[in-house]
Amino acid sequence: MSYTNKPVPEEIKRWNWGAFMFNIIWGFGNKSYLPLLALVPLLNLVWIFVCGIKGNEWAWKSGDYDSVETFMKVQETWNRAGFIYFIISIVMAVLFFIFFFTTMMAMIATSASHNY
């Protein structure tokens, strides 16, 4: 990993959905290996947020970008994919909990009706 000391432009210092949701894959794709710390149990619960916050800075420092515009175009693809995956994950979690609680309530109702 070869981070440069080049200054990070202010417009790059923003949230990166790709680094948040795909931290390890994103890290390899951007030559930034700090996201590998997301493999550490318990630390990963915090580290994914660090990746989302610092990802653009890490990618800028480890990449060979000729302009901020080029960098932002590359990261926009990651951001779009990460945000869509985040939304799908939330929807799937909500559907899971609805299914789980509905099933549990049906089991309780069936059990209660058999006890009388």
PDB file of C-alpha atoms in Angstrom:
ATOM      1  CA  MET A   1       0.000   0.000   0.000  1.00  0.00           C
ATOM      2  CA  SER A   2       1.579   3.232  -1.074  1.00  0.00           C
ATOM      3  CA  TYR A   3      -0.258   6.257   0.196  1.00  0.00           C
ATOM      4  CA  THR A   4       1.056   9.519  -1.113  1.00  0.00           C
ATOM      5  CA  ASN A   5       1.244  12.698   0.894  1.00  0.00           C
ATOM      6  CA  LYS A   6      -0.613  14.668  -1.767  1.00  0.00           C
ATOM      7  CA  PRO A   7      -3.258  16.945  -0.301  1.00  0.00           C
ATOM      8  CA  VAL A   8      -6.860  15.761  -0.416  1.00  0.00           C
ATOM      9  CA  PRO A   9      -9.184  18.271  -2.107  1.00  0.00           C
ATOM     10  CA  GLU A  10     -12.172  19.332   0.002  1.00  0.00           C
ATOM     11  CA  GLU A  11     -14.749  18.175  -2.550  1.00  0.00           C
ATOM     12  CA  ILE A  12     -13.425  14.616  -2.152  1.00  0.00           C
ATOM     13  CA  LYS A  13     -13.934  14.563   1.611  1.00  0.00           C
ATOM     14  CA  ARG A  14     -17.435  13.129   1.663  1.00  0.00           C
ATOM     15  CA  TRP A  15     -19.323   9.912   2.381  1.00  0.00           C
ATOM     16  CA  ASN A  16     -18.612   6.957   0.093  1.00  0.00           C
ATOM     17  CA  TRP A  17     -21.422   4.375  -0.105  1.00  0.00           C
ATOM     18  CA  GLY A  18     -19.196   1.970  -2.032  1.00  0.00           C
ATOM     19  CA  ALA A  19     -16.550   1.968   0.671  1.00  0.00           C
ATOM     20  CA  PHE A  20     -19.268   1.547   3.318  1.00  0.00           C
ATOM     21  CA  MET A  21     -21.185  -1.333   1.733  1.00  0.00           C
ATOM     22  CA  PHE A  22     -18.449  -3.105  -0.259  1.00  0.00           C
ATOM     23  CA  ASN A  23     -15.531  -2.185   2.001  1.00  0.00           C
ATOM     24  CA  ILE A  24     -13.172  -5.087   1.256  1.00  0.00           C
ATOM     25  CA  ILE A  25     -13.941  -5.331  -2.486  1.00  0.00           C
ATOM     26  CA  TRP A  26     -13.855  -1.543  -2.741  1.00  0.00           C
ATOM     27  CA  GLY A  27     -10.487  -1.508  -0.969  1.00  0.00           C
ATOM     28  CA  PHE A  28      -8.892  -3.921  -3.426  1.00  0.00           C
ATOM     29  CA  GLY A  29     -10.414  -2.039  -6.360  1.00  0.00           C
ATOM     30  CA  ASN A  30      -8.975   1.241  -5.089  1.00  0.00           C
ATOM     31  CA  LYS A  31      -5.591  -0.075  -3.912  1.00  0.00           C
ATOM     32  CA  SER A  32      -6.529   0.776  -0.352  1.00  0.00           C
ATOM     33  CA  TYR A  33      -6.089  -2.061   2.098  1.00  0.00           C
ATOM     34  CA  LEU A  34      -7.253  -0.447   5.338  1.00  0.00           C
ATOM     35  CA  PRO A  35     -10.795  -1.747   4.660  1.00  0.00           C
ATOM     36  CA  LEU A  36      -9.420  -5.243   5.333  1.00  0.00           C
ATOM     37  CA  LEU A  37      -9.786  -4.353   9.014  1.00  0.00           C
ATOM     38  CA  ALA A  38     -13.510  -4.921   8.449  1.00  0.00           C
ATOM     39  CA  LEU A  39     -12.656  -8.634   8.683  1.00  0.00           C
ATOM     40  CA  VAL A  40     -11.880  -8.253  12.400  1.00  0.00           C
ATOM     41  CA  PRO A  41     -14.925  -9.310  14.456  1.00  0.00           C
ATOM     42  CA  LEU A  42     -16.544  -6.524  16.496  1.00  0.00           C
ATOM     43  CA  LEU A  43     -14.153  -3.937  15.039  1.00  0.00           C
ATOM     44  CA  ASN A  44     -16.031  -4.314  11.758  1.00  0.00           C
ATOM     45  CA  LEU A  45     -19.179  -2.826  13.304  1.00  0.00           C
ATOM     46  CA  VAL A  46     -17.343   0.476  13.648  1.00  0.00           C
ATOM     47  CA  TRP A  47     -14.840   0.106  10.816  1.00  0.00           C
ATOM     48  CA  ILE A  48     -17.456   0.010   8.040  1.00  0.00           C
ATOM     49  CA  PHE A  49     -18.473   3.539   9.081  1.00  0.00           C
ATOM     50  CA  VAL A  50     -14.825   4.626   9.093  1.00  0.00           C
ATOM     51  CA  CYS A  51     -14.556   3.234   5.555  1.00  0.00           C
ATOM     52  CA  GLY A  52     -17.594   5.231   4.485  1.00  0.00           C
ATOM     53  CA  ILE A  53     -16.204   8.420   5.992  1.00  0.00           C
ATOM     54  CA  LYS A  54     -12.517   8.089   5.011  1.00  0.00           C
ATOM     55  CA  GLY A  55     -12.820   5.975   1.849  1.00  0.00           C
ATOM     56  CA  ASN A  56     -12.529   8.789  -0.661  1.00  0.00           C
ATOM     57  CA  GLU A  57      -9.430  10.139   1.051  1.00  0.00           C
ATOM     58  CA  TRP A  58      -7.763   6.707   1.068  1.00  0.00           C
ATOM     59  CA  ALA A  59      -8.629   6.138  -2.598  1.00  0.00           C
ATOM     60  CA  TRP A  60      -7.318   9.577  -3.580  1.00  0.00           C
ATOM     61  CA  LYS A  61      -4.033   9.045  -1.752  1.00  0.00           C
ATOM     62  CA  SER A  62      -3.477   5.521  -3.084  1.00  0.00           C
ATOM     63  CA  GLY A  63      -4.686   6.190  -6.620  1.00  0.00           C
ATOM     64  CA  ASP A  64      -3.068   7.866  -9.565  1.00  0.00           C
ATOM     65  CA  TYR A  65      -5.809  10.294 -10.560  1.00  0.00           C
ATOM     66  CA  ASP A  66      -5.073  13.190 -12.871  1.00  0.00           C
ATOM     67  CA  SER A  67      -8.057  15.251 -11.723  1.00  0.00           C
ATOM     68  CA  VAL A  68     -10.786  15.475  -9.126  1.00  0.00           C
ATOM     69  CA  GLU A  69     -13.363  15.044 -11.915  1.00  0.00           C
ATOM     70  CA  THR A  70     -11.863  11.710 -12.990  1.00  0.00           C
ATOM     71  CA  PHE A  71     -11.746  10.539  -9.399  1.00  0.00           C
ATOM     72  CA  MET A  72     -15.361  11.532  -8.764  1.00  0.00           C
ATOM     73  CA  LYS A  73     -16.549   9.695 -11.910  1.00  0.00           C
ATOM     74  CA  VAL A  74     -14.867   6.494 -10.732  1.00  0.00           C
ATOM     75  CA  GLN A  75     -16.240   6.836  -7.214  1.00  0.00           C
ATOM     76  CA  GLU A  76     -19.730   7.724  -8.468  1.00  0.00           C
ATOM     77  CA  THR A  77     -20.089   4.190  -9.818  1.00  0.00           C
ATOM     78  CA  TRP A  78     -19.084   2.784  -6.435  1.00  0.00           C
ATOM     79  CA  ASN A  79     -21.406   5.225  -4.652  1.00  0.00           C
ATOM     80  CA  ARG A  80     -24.393   4.344  -6.824  1.00  0.00           C
ATOM     81  CA  ALA A  81     -23.862   0.592  -6.409  1.00  0.00           C
ATOM     82  CA  GLY A  82     -23.291   0.927  -2.664  1.00  0.00           C
ATOM     83  CA  PHE A  83     -26.399   3.050  -2.147  1.00  0.00           C
ATOM     84  CA  ILE A  84     -28.598   0.703  -4.180  1.00  0.00           C
ATOM     85  CA  TYR A  85     -27.249  -2.269  -2.229  1.00  0.00           C
ATOM     86  CA  PHE A  86     -27.918  -0.394   1.036  1.00  0.00           C
ATOM     87  CA  ILE A  87     -31.552   0.256   0.043  1.00  0.00           C
ATOM     88  CA  ILE A  88     -32.037  -3.376  -1.049  1.00  0.00           C
ATOM     89  CA  SER A  89     -30.518  -4.562   2.260  1.00  0.00           C
ATOM     90  CA  ILE A  90     -32.885  -2.378   4.282  1.00  0.00           C
ATOM     91  CA  VAL A  91     -35.924  -3.559   2.299  1.00  0.00           C
ATOM     92  CA  MET A  92     -34.876  -7.197   2.695  1.00  0.00           C
ATOM     93  CA  ALA A  93     -34.332  -6.754   6.444  1.00  0.00           C
ATOM     94  CA  VAL A  94     -37.784  -5.180   6.853  1.00  0.00           C
ATOM     95  CA  LEU A  95     -39.400  -7.977   4.831  1.00  0.00           C
ATOM     96  CA  PHE A  96     -37.557 -10.575   6.899  1.00  0.00           C
ATOM     97  CA  PHE A  97     -38.771  -9.092  10.178  1.00  0.00           C
ATOM     98  CA  ILE A  98     -42.329  -8.794   8.891  1.00  0.00           C
ATOM     99  CA  PHE A  99     -42.242 -12.444   7.801  1.00  0.00           C
ATOM    100  CA  PHE A 100     -40.593 -13.547  11.060  1.00  0.00           C
ATOM    101  CA  PHE A 101     -43.054 -11.752  13.348  1.00  0.00           C
ATOM    102  CA  THR A 102     -46.041 -12.782  11.250  1.00  0.00           C
ATOM    103  CA  THR A 103     -44.917 -16.406  11.410  1.00  0.00           C
ATOM    104  CA  MET A 104     -44.303 -16.196  15.158  1.00  0.00           C
ATOM    105  CA  MET A 105     -47.717 -14.653  15.777  1.00  0.00           C
ATOM    106  CA  ALA A 106     -49.379 -17.389  13.691  1.00  0.00           C
ATOM    107  CA  MET A 107     -47.519 -20.062  15.649  1.00  0.00           C
ATOM    108  CA  ILE A 108     -48.546 -18.502  18.965  1.00  0.00           C
ATOM    109  CA  ALA A 109     -52.182 -18.248  17.827  1.00  0.00           C
ATOM    110  CA  THR A 110     -52.162 -21.884  16.652  1.00  0.00           C
ATOM    111  CA  SER A 111     -50.539 -23.030  19.871  1.00  0.00           C
ATOM    112  CA  ALA A 112     -53.020 -21.085  21.988  1.00  0.00           C
ATOM    113  CA  SER A 113     -56.016 -22.484  20.104  1.00  0.00           C
ATOM    114  CA  HIS A 114     -54.783 -26.087  20.590  1.00  0.00           C
ATOM    115  CA  ASN A 115     -54.380 -25.614  24.341  1.00  0.00           C
ATOM    116  CA  TYR A 116     -58.101 -25.050  24.919  1.00  0.00           C
TER     117      TYR A 116
END
